[in-house]
Amino acid sequence: MKIYIADHAGFCFGVKRAVEIAENTLSQLDQDEKIYSLGPLVHNPQVVEKFNKKGLKVIDNTEELDNGKVIIRSHGISGNLQKRLEDKNLELIDGTCPYVKAVHNKVKSYHEKGYKIVIIGDKNHPEVIGINGWCNDEGIVINSEEEANNMPNYDKICIVSQTTNTQEKFQKLSDIISKKGKEVKIFNTICNATYQRQSACEELAKKVDVMIVIGGYHSSNTNKLAEISRKYCNNVYHVETPDELPLHEIAKFNTVGITAGASTPDWIIEEVIKTLENFNNNNILEAIEKTMKKIRKGDIVKGKIISISEDQVIVNINYKSDGIIPKEEISNDPTFDHKTMLKEGQEIEVYILKLDDGEGNVILSKRKAETIKGWAQLERDFKNNKVIECKVVDILENGLKVVVKGINGFIPVNQISVKHVDNLSKYKNKILKVKIIDLNRRKNSIILSSKEVEKEKLIQKREQLWNELNIGQIVEGEVKKIFDFGAFVDIGGLEGLVHISDLSWERINHPSDVINVSDKVKVKIINLDKEKNRISLSLKETLPKPWDTFVKNKKVGDIVKGKVTKIFNFGAIVRLEEGVDGLIHISEISLEPVKNPADKLKIGDVVQVKIININEKEQKIGLSLKAIEEEKNKKMEEKILKEYNNQELDVTIGDLMKKKMK
Ligand code: SF4
């Protein structure tokens, strides 16, 4: 806590003078002589009490006094009262401040010149009462804008101020009052001491966290200092004595400002400062004491690294001596390079191995602190089935040695991955995500599995994929396995089956006729059964359909070749291409009447047929053998006619054909 004292704090010139006058008078007083102060010598109960003990009695009126000395305090009194006291033969010791006396003179003079005296100030304050007495109490006392505005108009006005007013208030009110008179004399009688004290108070209040204003609660100028302080500082305490200081509240702040009213003696200010300083020092010691840790062997404490060397790390653990971590107590990880991985200023946790190694050093272990904390954390992680990280520090015959949370652990070879692992050395120094599958603190054994984490990831990936798949969707995949009944294709984490019938539009004997393992293919999802975990895929659906290709290249009238595949009463089915069949209706088999298609055709016959109809909507093709026969006959007729033209005019075409066919 830093303490600042405002300039001009404490006794002003006038009060100091009055106090000195009183002290001098008291020191020269005869034993049976009486001395009085008309009203408290200063507005400070502690000062008044001090004088009271020395024999200075405070009186409020002088009616019953008939002898003795009366000290007039710095506020001064009215001319009438002064005369009354003098008439009673009382000895007046005038402690009126010369600045106040100057106001009396000004008021008396202008009152005599016919000016209406206006005093800006508090009508109940003894200084104001005294001033008004110098114009036969005919002055008007104004203390607010409202009073100023309501004031009647006068030809001649003389404005003076209570000496302890603020400049701001005097300026504001005198501006209003000056409009109430034709001829206005304004005398800013605010005492310079007051102005200086108030300015210094304002300046200090602006820069500190808390202001302490010392002075009597009835002291006008002290109250004004408190008022100014509150304007510029959020935390202001007005006290008369050091006992009233709210020390624990004040201790929260870093900077404290002190000012004191004009009637506050130096000794009270000094006591306040001393009290604050003592409290501050005690607090600091207490704070230091509090921050100094009480440590025991086996404690785990936090500390800040001070220095790092090849063999040790020095740590400040807020103890009377710093701690040393020997190299072997730094980490369980043999690959941990403390010179590069620890930093000066870094906060770490350490275990107290020894409070004193014989040379006054505390011996610490970072490794052990990590182990103790690590076990507690690992037990929680095991219970919560949490994924954690570990570092592979060594390759063993049957698995990986790892460090997890500062403790040694082990991953068996069959728990490394979902895939077969034949080269363990690639894991050296790798950070792996793992789950604890067995933990035994007593046996110091931690078994971990990175395979479990991979499995979970796969399940998550599969679940996500299942949610993304839709029937009809075309996806890319890789052929993984081939069987007689079809092929399994991996479509990004899930495998689906392409049945042999869905591999090609053509008839195939084995899936390997069209695909091989590792082929990258596009397949269409034709069915999804999440419950049974079955995905049906089709390769042929991604290829052009034979019907579409056929109708694109052929038209009605074309002669095509085909194989008879089925024979019915109404006709025969001819396979034109794989996946494209046509029908030769019984009426289209021959020019001659056919009773049964099997009389003319048998299964396996390869025939040339004419396309006589294509019904794209129903995907039906009409074929005809008869049409070809007709065409053949027609061509033959034309040929014969050409050969025998004009030779045998009276023979019929039928005769010629019979002849030709013989
Ligand atoms: S405040 Fe000014 S006018 Fe009042 S007593 Fe002190 S010095 Fe005199």
XYZ file of C-alpha atoms and ligand atoms in Angstrom:
670
model
C 0.000 0.000 0.000
C 1.419 3.389 -0.991
C 0.433 6.451 1.043
C 0.263 9.983 -0.434
C -0.330 13.134 1.646
C -2.105 16.024 -0.041
C -0.352 19.394 -0.038
C -1.779 21.936 2.409
C -3.444 19.254 4.537
C -4.185 20.272 8.132
C -4.142 23.554 10.052
C -4.485 26.642 7.926
C -2.739 29.870 8.743
C -5.772 31.279 10.588
C -6.418 28.202 12.736
C -2.755 27.757 13.509
C -2.595 31.359 14.601
C -5.686 30.998 16.840
C -4.323 27.806 18.401
C -0.956 29.437 19.080
C -2.678 32.457 20.632
C -4.671 30.134 22.895
C -1.575 28.150 23.877
C 0.381 31.298 24.683
C -2.464 32.708 26.710
C -2.906 29.462 28.625
C 0.774 29.274 29.377
C 0.751 32.760 30.899
C -2.473 32.350 32.871
C -2.497 33.089 36.600
C -3.685 30.290 38.796
C -7.149 31.708 39.627
C -7.679 33.345 36.269
C -10.471 32.016 34.072
C -10.318 31.691 30.324
C -13.095 30.875 27.883
C -13.486 30.127 24.229
C -16.605 31.482 22.609
C -17.628 28.309 20.804
C -15.087 25.527 20.180
C -11.686 27.008 19.371
C -11.556 24.877 16.219
C -14.005 22.407 14.699
C -12.096 19.478 16.010
C -13.259 17.653 19.176
C -9.808 16.212 19.889
C -8.157 19.662 19.846
C -10.966 21.120 21.942
C -10.564 18.296 24.463
C -6.845 18.902 24.643
C -7.381 22.601 25.443
C -10.137 21.793 27.855
C -7.672 19.735 29.870
C -5.410 22.749 29.989
C -8.243 24.938 31.404
C -9.871 26.466 28.320
C -13.642 26.249 28.783
C -15.952 26.416 25.820
C -19.034 28.618 26.295
C -21.932 29.331 23.954
C -23.103 32.644 25.412
C -21.509 35.302 27.511
C -24.543 36.501 29.469
C -23.441 35.077 32.803
C -19.776 35.958 32.437
C -18.537 38.892 34.477
C -14.788 38.375 34.484
C -12.026 36.438 32.833
C -10.526 36.183 29.410
C -12.450 35.236 26.275
C -10.649 33.925 23.246
C -12.291 34.826 19.968
C -11.683 31.914 17.610
C -10.537 32.245 13.996
C -14.154 32.467 12.728
C -14.516 35.879 14.348
C -17.639 37.432 15.897
C -20.009 40.268 15.056
C -19.227 43.887 15.928
C -22.229 44.061 18.299
C -21.136 40.995 20.246
C -17.612 42.284 20.440
C -18.962 45.537 21.891
C -21.137 43.717 24.428
C -18.183 41.696 25.654
C -15.983 44.755 25.889
C -18.726 46.567 27.836
C -18.679 43.718 30.375
C -15.022 44.353 31.004
C -14.092 40.921 29.775
C -10.613 40.705 28.305
C -10.940 39.741 24.649
C -8.129 37.803 23.075
C -8.796 38.087 19.381
C -7.909 34.979 17.419
C -10.009 36.048 14.452
C -8.204 35.086 11.268
C -6.947 38.201 9.481
C -8.629 36.989 6.274
C -11.975 36.827 8.064
C -11.283 40.211 9.603
C -10.797 41.598 6.085
C -14.264 40.349 5.129
C -15.725 42.066 8.235
C -14.183 45.337 7.152
C -15.413 44.991 3.582
C -18.964 44.235 4.699
C -19.004 47.091 7.205
C -17.700 49.550 4.625
C -20.122 48.629 1.811
C -23.045 48.404 4.182
C -22.341 51.940 5.209
C -22.256 52.928 1.519
C -25.809 51.634 1.084
C -25.081 48.297 -0.574
C -27.196 45.260 0.169
C -24.737 42.748 1.583
C -25.107 39.210 0.181
C -23.026 36.507 1.868
C -22.630 33.275 -0.056
C -22.336 30.596 2.621
C -24.039 28.627 5.361
C -26.265 30.884 7.495
C -25.635 28.702 10.585
C -21.864 28.759 10.341
C -20.262 30.962 13.053
C -18.073 32.691 10.476
C -21.139 33.699 8.419
C -23.050 34.754 11.539
C -20.040 36.850 12.508
C -19.762 38.462 9.057
C -23.454 39.308 8.990
C -23.027 40.983 12.339
C -20.863 43.630 10.649
C -23.857 44.855 8.665
C -26.304 44.753 11.579
C -27.465 41.283 10.548
C -29.144 42.867 7.514
C -27.219 40.831 4.983
C -28.832 38.093 2.902
C -27.214 34.661 3.204
C -27.458 32.581 0.023
C -26.376 28.978 -0.072
C -28.107 27.488 -3.169
C -29.106 28.335 -6.727
C -32.754 28.280 -5.690
C -32.113 30.852 -2.966
C -30.124 32.950 -5.415
C -32.877 32.866 -8.048
C -35.557 33.773 -5.477
C -33.598 36.705 -4.120
C -35.245 40.144 -4.638
C -33.602 42.862 -6.771
C -31.623 45.704 -5.256
C -30.034 48.842 -6.665
C -26.664 48.114 -5.106
C -25.410 44.726 -4.091
C -22.132 43.729 -2.460
C -21.343 40.001 -2.658
C -18.856 38.295 -0.321
C -18.192 34.651 0.439
C -17.709 32.426 3.445
C -13.950 31.874 3.360
C -14.221 28.116 3.039
C -16.599 27.991 0.037
C -15.649 26.200 -3.139
C -14.720 28.418 -6.082
C -17.269 26.608 -8.249
C -20.138 27.313 -5.907
C -19.146 30.949 -5.412
C -18.874 31.459 -9.186
C -22.246 29.910 -9.925
C -24.160 31.755 -7.204
C -22.456 35.096 -7.679
C -23.359 34.936 -11.403
C -27.033 34.582 -10.538
C -26.956 37.193 -7.773
C -25.110 39.718 -9.966
C -28.207 39.885 -12.185
C -30.302 41.007 -9.225
C -28.705 44.426 -8.841
C -28.032 47.501 -10.974
C -24.667 48.054 -9.345
C -22.951 44.938 -8.077
C -19.650 44.583 -6.272
C -18.323 41.056 -6.145
C -15.586 40.153 -3.669
C -14.284 36.657 -3.883
C -13.320 36.325 -0.244
C -12.610 32.626 -0.403
C -9.411 32.115 1.513
C -6.441 31.130 -0.615
C -5.595 28.447 1.952
C -8.966 26.867 1.326
C -8.510 27.064 -2.424
C -5.049 25.503 -2.232
C -6.214 22.688 0.058
C -9.211 21.918 -2.143
C -7.129 21.911 -5.355
C -4.518 19.623 -3.821
C -7.293 17.345 -2.565
C -8.875 17.149 -6.037
C -5.537 16.413 -7.669
C -4.754 13.610 -5.228
C -8.268 12.109 -5.268
C -7.959 11.677 -9.035
C -4.892 9.457 -8.779
C -5.414 7.218 -5.731
C -7.641 4.198 -5.066
C -8.910 5.448 -1.725
C -9.042 8.870 0.001
C -8.964 9.435 3.735
C -10.222 12.843 4.848
C -9.284 13.671 8.452
C -11.175 16.281 10.408
C -14.154 17.072 12.621
C -17.525 15.942 11.399
C -18.810 19.487 12.030
C -15.952 21.134 10.231
C -17.311 22.837 7.144
C -14.029 22.847 5.282
C -13.376 19.159 6.131
C -16.815 18.201 4.828
C -16.059 20.128 1.644
C -12.822 18.154 1.230
C -14.799 14.916 1.597
C -17.282 16.178 -0.972
C -14.486 16.998 -3.470
C -12.840 13.617 -2.826
C -16.076 11.719 -3.535
C -16.379 13.526 -6.835
C -13.053 12.140 -8.063
C -12.548 8.938 -6.073
C -14.923 6.018 -5.503
C -13.650 5.136 -2.036
C -13.641 7.957 0.510
C -13.504 7.668 4.302
C -14.025 10.733 6.562
C -12.519 10.111 10.004
C -11.789 12.242 13.030
C -9.207 9.926 14.616
C -7.004 6.968 13.597
C -9.270 4.574 15.573
C -11.997 5.126 13.029
C -9.911 3.951 10.067
C -11.527 0.912 8.339
C -8.107 -0.713 7.987
C -9.180 -4.005 6.414
C -11.176 -2.163 3.780
C -8.317 0.225 3.074
C -5.854 -2.689 2.847
C -7.602 -3.859 -0.323
C -6.264 -0.830 -2.177
C -2.823 -0.129 -3.538
C -2.750 3.646 -3.223
C -4.114 5.757 -0.359
C -4.446 9.550 -0.377
C -4.682 11.585 2.843
C -5.945 15.094 3.304
C -7.121 16.937 6.387
C -9.359 19.916 7.174
C -8.057 23.290 8.250
C -8.845 22.498 11.878
C -7.069 19.132 11.958
C -3.822 19.273 13.934
C -0.659 17.725 12.614
C -0.474 15.198 15.426
C -3.758 13.580 14.367
C -2.597 13.421 10.746
C 0.668 11.838 11.876
C -1.179 9.249 13.963
C -3.344 8.327 11.011
C -0.295 7.882 8.771
C 1.512 5.825 11.418
C -1.513 3.594 11.918
C -1.756 2.950 8.191
C 1.956 2.245 7.832
C 1.992 -0.163 10.779
C -1.008 -1.996 9.453
C 0.562 -2.135 6.016
C 3.838 -3.548 7.333
C 2.065 -6.075 9.547
C -0.057 -7.097 6.643
C 2.949 -7.574 4.409
C 4.633 -9.740 7.025
C 1.417 -11.660 7.475
C 1.079 -12.037 3.726
C 4.673 -13.235 3.424
C 4.028 -15.640 6.280
C 0.912 -16.880 4.566
C 2.624 -17.405 1.236
C 5.440 -19.296 2.889
C 4.268 -22.872 2.584
C 4.445 -25.403 5.349
C 5.565 -28.507 3.541
C 6.083 -32.094 4.627
C 7.786 -35.067 3.092
C 5.367 -36.760 0.715
C 3.459 -33.574 -0.170
C 2.835 -32.664 -3.775
C 3.270 -28.923 -4.299
C 3.371 -26.500 -7.183
C 6.561 -24.657 -7.992
C 8.189 -22.502 -10.641
C 11.329 -23.631 -12.431
C 14.217 -21.295 -11.633
C 17.034 -22.977 -13.535
C 17.733 -26.069 -15.615
C 21.071 -27.810 -15.951
C 22.296 -31.140 -17.267
C 21.984 -32.873 -13.876
C 19.132 -31.135 -12.135
C 16.274 -28.688 -12.184
C 15.921 -26.011 -9.469
C 12.386 -25.118 -8.458
C 10.971 -22.314 -6.314
C 8.298 -23.941 -4.153
C 7.624 -20.830 -2.011
C 9.559 -22.400 0.813
C 12.445 -20.936 2.746
C 14.794 -22.772 0.436
C 14.424 -23.792 -3.194
C 14.009 -27.410 -4.257
C 16.223 -29.607 -6.433
C 14.957 -32.247 -8.819
C 17.841 -34.659 -9.567
C 17.985 -35.817 -13.184
C 16.680 -39.313 -12.403
C 13.638 -37.823 -10.687
C 12.577 -35.705 -13.653
C 10.589 -38.158 -15.784
C 9.662 -41.797 -16.332
C 10.078 -41.231 -20.052
C 13.665 -42.067 -21.014
C 13.270 -39.936 -24.156
C 12.240 -36.863 -22.134
C 14.904 -34.206 -22.675
C 14.400 -31.885 -19.705
C 16.766 -29.245 -21.120
C 14.502 -28.624 -24.104
C 11.126 -29.711 -22.823
C 11.130 -27.737 -19.570
C 11.345 -23.960 -19.457
C 12.473 -21.515 -16.783
C 9.399 -19.885 -15.245
C 7.250 -22.917 -16.055
C 4.934 -24.078 -13.276
C 5.208 -27.780 -12.399
C 4.060 -30.119 -9.664
C 6.661 -31.847 -7.541
C 6.753 -34.466 -4.809
C 8.743 -33.679 -1.637
C 11.262 -36.490 -1.349
C 13.423 -34.935 1.406
C 13.016 -31.692 3.332
C 16.748 -31.385 3.883
C 19.468 -33.253 2.062
C 22.026 -32.324 4.724
C 22.985 -29.138 2.908
C 19.682 -27.372 3.439
C 18.236 -28.322 0.058
C 14.756 -29.723 -0.472
C 14.887 -32.762 -2.770
C 11.991 -33.043 -5.159
C 10.664 -35.541 -7.659
C 8.643 -34.516 -10.665
C 8.464 -38.145 -11.769
C 6.853 -39.274 -8.535
C 4.379 -36.399 -8.469
C 3.359 -37.394 -11.995
C 3.110 -41.040 -10.995
C 0.881 -40.351 -7.985
C -1.320 -37.936 -9.854
C -1.159 -40.166 -12.931
C -2.468 -43.245 -11.099
C -5.408 -41.313 -9.720
C -6.171 -39.959 -13.177
C -5.715 -43.350 -14.852
C -8.097 -44.990 -12.388
C -10.707 -42.399 -13.327
C -9.974 -42.850 -17.043
C -10.245 -46.636 -16.734
C -13.551 -46.311 -14.906
C -14.870 -43.913 -17.540
C -13.477 -45.974 -20.450
C -11.746 -42.828 -21.676
C -9.468 -42.522 -24.680
C -6.072 -41.213 -23.558
C -2.684 -40.638 -25.122
C 0.522 -42.518 -24.479
C 4.024 -42.391 -25.896
C 5.814 -45.497 -27.170
C 9.201 -45.496 -25.478
C 10.456 -48.984 -26.314
C 9.775 -51.958 -28.583
C 9.486 -55.274 -26.784
C 9.219 -58.775 -28.210
C 5.534 -59.116 -27.440
C 4.343 -55.542 -27.623
C 5.067 -51.866 -26.984
C 6.379 -50.245 -23.800
C 4.693 -46.891 -23.336
C 4.542 -43.993 -20.871
C 1.061 -42.863 -19.992
C 0.470 -39.926 -17.591
C 4.066 -40.296 -16.482
C 3.713 -44.033 -15.710
C 5.004 -47.053 -17.606
C 2.392 -49.129 -19.442
C 2.241 -51.920 -22.014
C 0.360 -52.569 -25.261
C 0.352 -56.299 -26.222
C 0.998 -56.939 -29.892
C -2.544 -58.191 -30.477
C -3.917 -54.925 -29.055
C -1.980 -52.571 -31.290
C -4.257 -52.417 -34.337
C -7.302 -53.949 -36.006
C -4.939 -54.710 -38.878
C -2.224 -57.270 -38.696
C 0.991 -55.717 -37.403
C 4.277 -57.336 -38.345
C 6.668 -54.419 -37.893
C 6.597 -52.988 -34.360
C 9.594 -50.717 -34.811
C 7.550 -48.194 -36.789
C 5.744 -47.329 -33.537
C 8.895 -46.155 -31.699
C 8.392 -42.681 -30.167
C 4.866 -42.479 -31.625
C 2.017 -40.950 -29.652
C -0.903 -43.386 -29.680
C -4.500 -42.979 -28.649
C -5.361 -45.849 -26.331
C -7.861 -47.242 -23.868
C -6.948 -48.933 -20.623
C -8.021 -52.583 -20.745
C -6.491 -53.647 -17.454
C -5.076 -51.714 -14.528
C -3.539 -52.983 -11.296
C -1.928 -50.338 -9.116
C -0.647 -52.871 -6.603
C 1.197 -54.774 -9.321
C 2.129 -51.539 -11.038
C 0.583 -52.839 -14.244
C -1.270 -50.927 -16.932
C -2.367 -52.753 -20.097
C -3.516 -50.563 -22.942
C -5.081 -51.061 -26.349
C -4.905 -48.845 -29.384
C -6.873 -51.496 -31.285
C -9.937 -50.737 -29.143
C -9.748 -47.095 -30.176
C -9.413 -48.056 -33.847
C -12.382 -50.406 -33.511
C -14.514 -47.686 -32.045
C -13.510 -45.350 -34.813
C -14.453 -47.949 -37.413
C -17.810 -48.519 -35.780
C -18.413 -44.790 -35.755
C -17.319 -44.509 -39.365
C -19.559 -47.404 -40.359
C -22.495 -45.918 -38.516
C -21.918 -42.638 -40.267
C -21.633 -44.401 -43.612
C -24.815 -46.371 -43.016
C -26.596 -43.069 -42.404
C -25.234 -41.635 -45.637
C -26.141 -44.590 -47.887
C -29.319 -44.676 -49.978
C -30.811 -47.245 -52.332
C -30.147 -46.198 -55.926
C -26.948 -44.354 -55.013
C -23.882 -45.082 -57.144
C -20.704 -45.360 -55.088
C -17.078 -46.187 -55.694
C -15.551 -49.274 -54.163
C -12.789 -51.820 -54.252
C -13.240 -55.527 -54.935
C -12.064 -57.323 -51.797
C -13.105 -60.970 -52.223
C -14.484 -63.109 -55.020
C -16.651 -66.218 -54.562
C -18.607 -68.379 -56.998
C -21.835 -66.623 -56.036
C -20.517 -63.072 -56.400
C -17.980 -60.510 -55.160
C -17.611 -58.398 -52.018
C -16.860 -54.741 -52.612
C -15.609 -52.288 -49.927
C -17.449 -48.989 -50.303
C -15.454 -46.905 -47.784
C -15.582 -48.955 -44.594
C -18.556 -51.193 -45.324
C -18.612 -54.234 -47.600
C -21.490 -55.048 -49.920
C -22.188 -58.092 -52.091
C -22.520 -57.955 -55.858
C -24.322 -61.196 -56.703
C -23.095 -62.937 -59.840
C -26.385 -62.110 -61.540
C -25.737 -58.423 -60.850
C -22.231 -58.373 -62.216
C -23.084 -58.279 -65.927
C -26.004 -58.023 -68.312
C -24.532 -60.995 -70.075
C -24.528 -64.473 -68.749
C -21.256 -65.259 -67.018
C -19.937 -68.487 -65.568
C -17.881 -66.934 -62.751
C -17.439 -63.423 -61.266
C -13.795 -63.476 -62.319
C -15.062 -63.340 -65.931
C -15.691 -59.611 -65.342
C -13.788 -58.470 -62.204
C -10.660 -59.182 -60.162
C -9.666 -58.576 -56.519
C -8.411 -54.962 -55.977
C -10.342 -53.671 -59.017
C -11.771 -50.209 -58.438
C -15.401 -50.262 -59.542
C -18.533 -48.170 -59.531
C -21.528 -49.981 -58.075
C -25.160 -49.157 -57.494
C -26.780 -49.793 -54.090
C -29.809 -51.935 -54.807
C -30.719 -52.950 -51.264
C -29.825 -51.998 -47.669
C -30.574 -54.060 -44.569
C -28.957 -52.348 -41.578
C -30.305 -54.873 -39.082
C -28.679 -57.781 -40.906
C -25.761 -55.585 -41.894
C -26.290 -56.451 -45.550
C -25.680 -54.240 -48.520
C -26.628 -55.488 -51.999
C -24.795 -53.916 -54.864
C -25.044 -54.115 -58.636
C -22.268 -53.619 -61.080
C -24.376 -54.210 -64.183
C -26.772 -51.401 -63.187
C -23.961 -48.976 -63.765
C -23.411 -50.348 -67.325
C -25.572 -49.682 -70.449
C -28.553 -52.102 -70.767
C -28.438 -54.541 -73.785
C -32.005 -53.614 -74.817
C -31.044 -49.899 -74.981
C -27.957 -50.692 -77.072
C -29.936 -53.012 -79.341
C -32.771 -50.590 -80.106
C -30.252 -47.832 -80.621
C -28.491 -49.821 -83.374
C -31.359 -51.820 -84.970
C -34.623 -50.960 -86.631
C -37.707 -52.673 -88.097
C -36.780 -54.380 -91.367
C -33.247 -55.291 -90.307
C -32.228 -58.925 -90.749
C -30.544 -60.262 -87.617
C -29.163 -63.563 -86.456
C -30.358 -65.365 -83.334
C -30.575 -68.642 -81.523
C -33.837 -70.439 -80.764
C -34.014 -70.747 -76.966
C -37.606 -71.709 -76.281
C -40.438 -73.177 -78.273
C -44.102 -72.714 -77.432
C -47.391 -73.561 -79.220
C -47.714 -69.952 -80.282
C -44.185 -69.517 -81.556
C -40.477 -69.592 -80.734
C -38.222 -67.314 -78.634
C -34.989 -66.285 -80.316
C -32.037 -64.804 -78.336
C -30.701 -61.989 -80.487
C -28.110 -60.783 -77.979
C -27.454 -61.521 -74.318
C -30.452 -59.980 -72.611
C -32.391 -59.288 -75.833
C -34.996 -61.852 -77.002
C -37.532 -61.751 -79.825
C -40.628 -63.777 -80.694
C -41.342 -65.544 -84.010
C -45.084 -65.946 -83.890
C -46.383 -69.252 -85.330
C -47.881 -67.270 -88.196
C -44.440 -65.875 -89.035
C -42.535 -69.181 -89.106
C -43.237 -70.183 -92.701
C -45.183 -69.336 -95.863
C -46.747 -72.717 -95.489
C -49.307 -73.321 -92.786
C -47.593 -74.467 -89.543
C -49.537 -76.466 -86.998
C -46.789 -76.760 -84.404
C -43.646 -74.536 -84.263
C -41.618 -77.575 -83.212
C -42.311 -79.063 -86.653
C -40.181 -76.329 -88.185
C -37.763 -75.265 -85.440
C -35.824 -76.836 -82.608
C -33.986 -75.331 -79.610
C -30.443 -74.377 -80.505
C -31.213 -73.566 -84.151
C -29.390 -70.491 -85.337
C -31.731 -68.580 -87.593
C -31.782 -65.429 -89.645
C -34.885 -63.445 -88.897
C -36.360 -60.161 -89.931
C -37.359 -57.577 -87.305
C -40.955 -56.840 -88.071
C -41.882 -54.971 -84.907
C -40.149 -53.185 -81.941
C -42.340 -52.282 -78.962
C -40.019 -50.104 -76.825
C -42.572 -49.579 -74.086
C -43.049 -53.285 -73.440
C -39.544 -54.149 -74.611
C -40.883 -56.713 -77.146
C -39.440 -57.544 -80.548
C -41.437 -59.291 -83.262
C -39.425 -61.497 -85.644
C -40.290 -63.275 -88.833
C -38.861 -66.178 -90.835
C -41.750 -66.014 -93.246
C -40.878 -62.460 -94.252
C -37.416 -63.592 -95.262
C -38.915 -66.464 -97.231
C -41.301 -64.073 -98.932
C -38.489 -61.764 -99.792
C -36.452 -64.648 -101.140
C -39.370 -65.763 -103.300
C -39.941 -62.291 -104.531
C -36.320 -61.925 -105.540
C -36.408 -65.282 -107.270
C -39.582 -64.329 -109.171
C -37.951 -61.181 -110.338
C -34.847 -63.032 -111.456
C -36.805 -65.702 -113.368
C -38.990 -63.148 -114.960
C -35.897 -61.388 -116.161
C -34.370 -64.597 -117.595
C -37.476 -65.856 -119.403
C -38.839 -62.579 -120.472
C -40.275 -62.740 -123.983
C -39.169 -66.408 -124.467
C -42.229 -68.382 -123.432
C -45.006 -65.940 -123.376
C -47.814 -68.309 -122.729
C -46.281 -70.010 -119.647
C -47.271 -68.912 -116.180
C -44.853 -67.706 -113.529
C -45.809 -70.768 -111.519
C -44.760 -73.039 -114.315
C -41.456 -71.212 -114.597
C -40.759 -71.463 -110.916
C -41.548 -75.166 -110.898
C -39.216 -75.553 -113.821
C -36.489 -73.519 -112.105
C -36.824 -75.471 -108.926
C -36.502 -78.866 -110.725
S -9.450 29.043 6.350
Fe -8.481 30.870 5.721
S -9.797 32.346 6.458
Fe -10.361 30.565 7.550
S -9.159 30.576 9.301
Fe -8.001 29.499 7.871
S -6.688 30.996 6.920
Fe -8.266 32.034 7.946
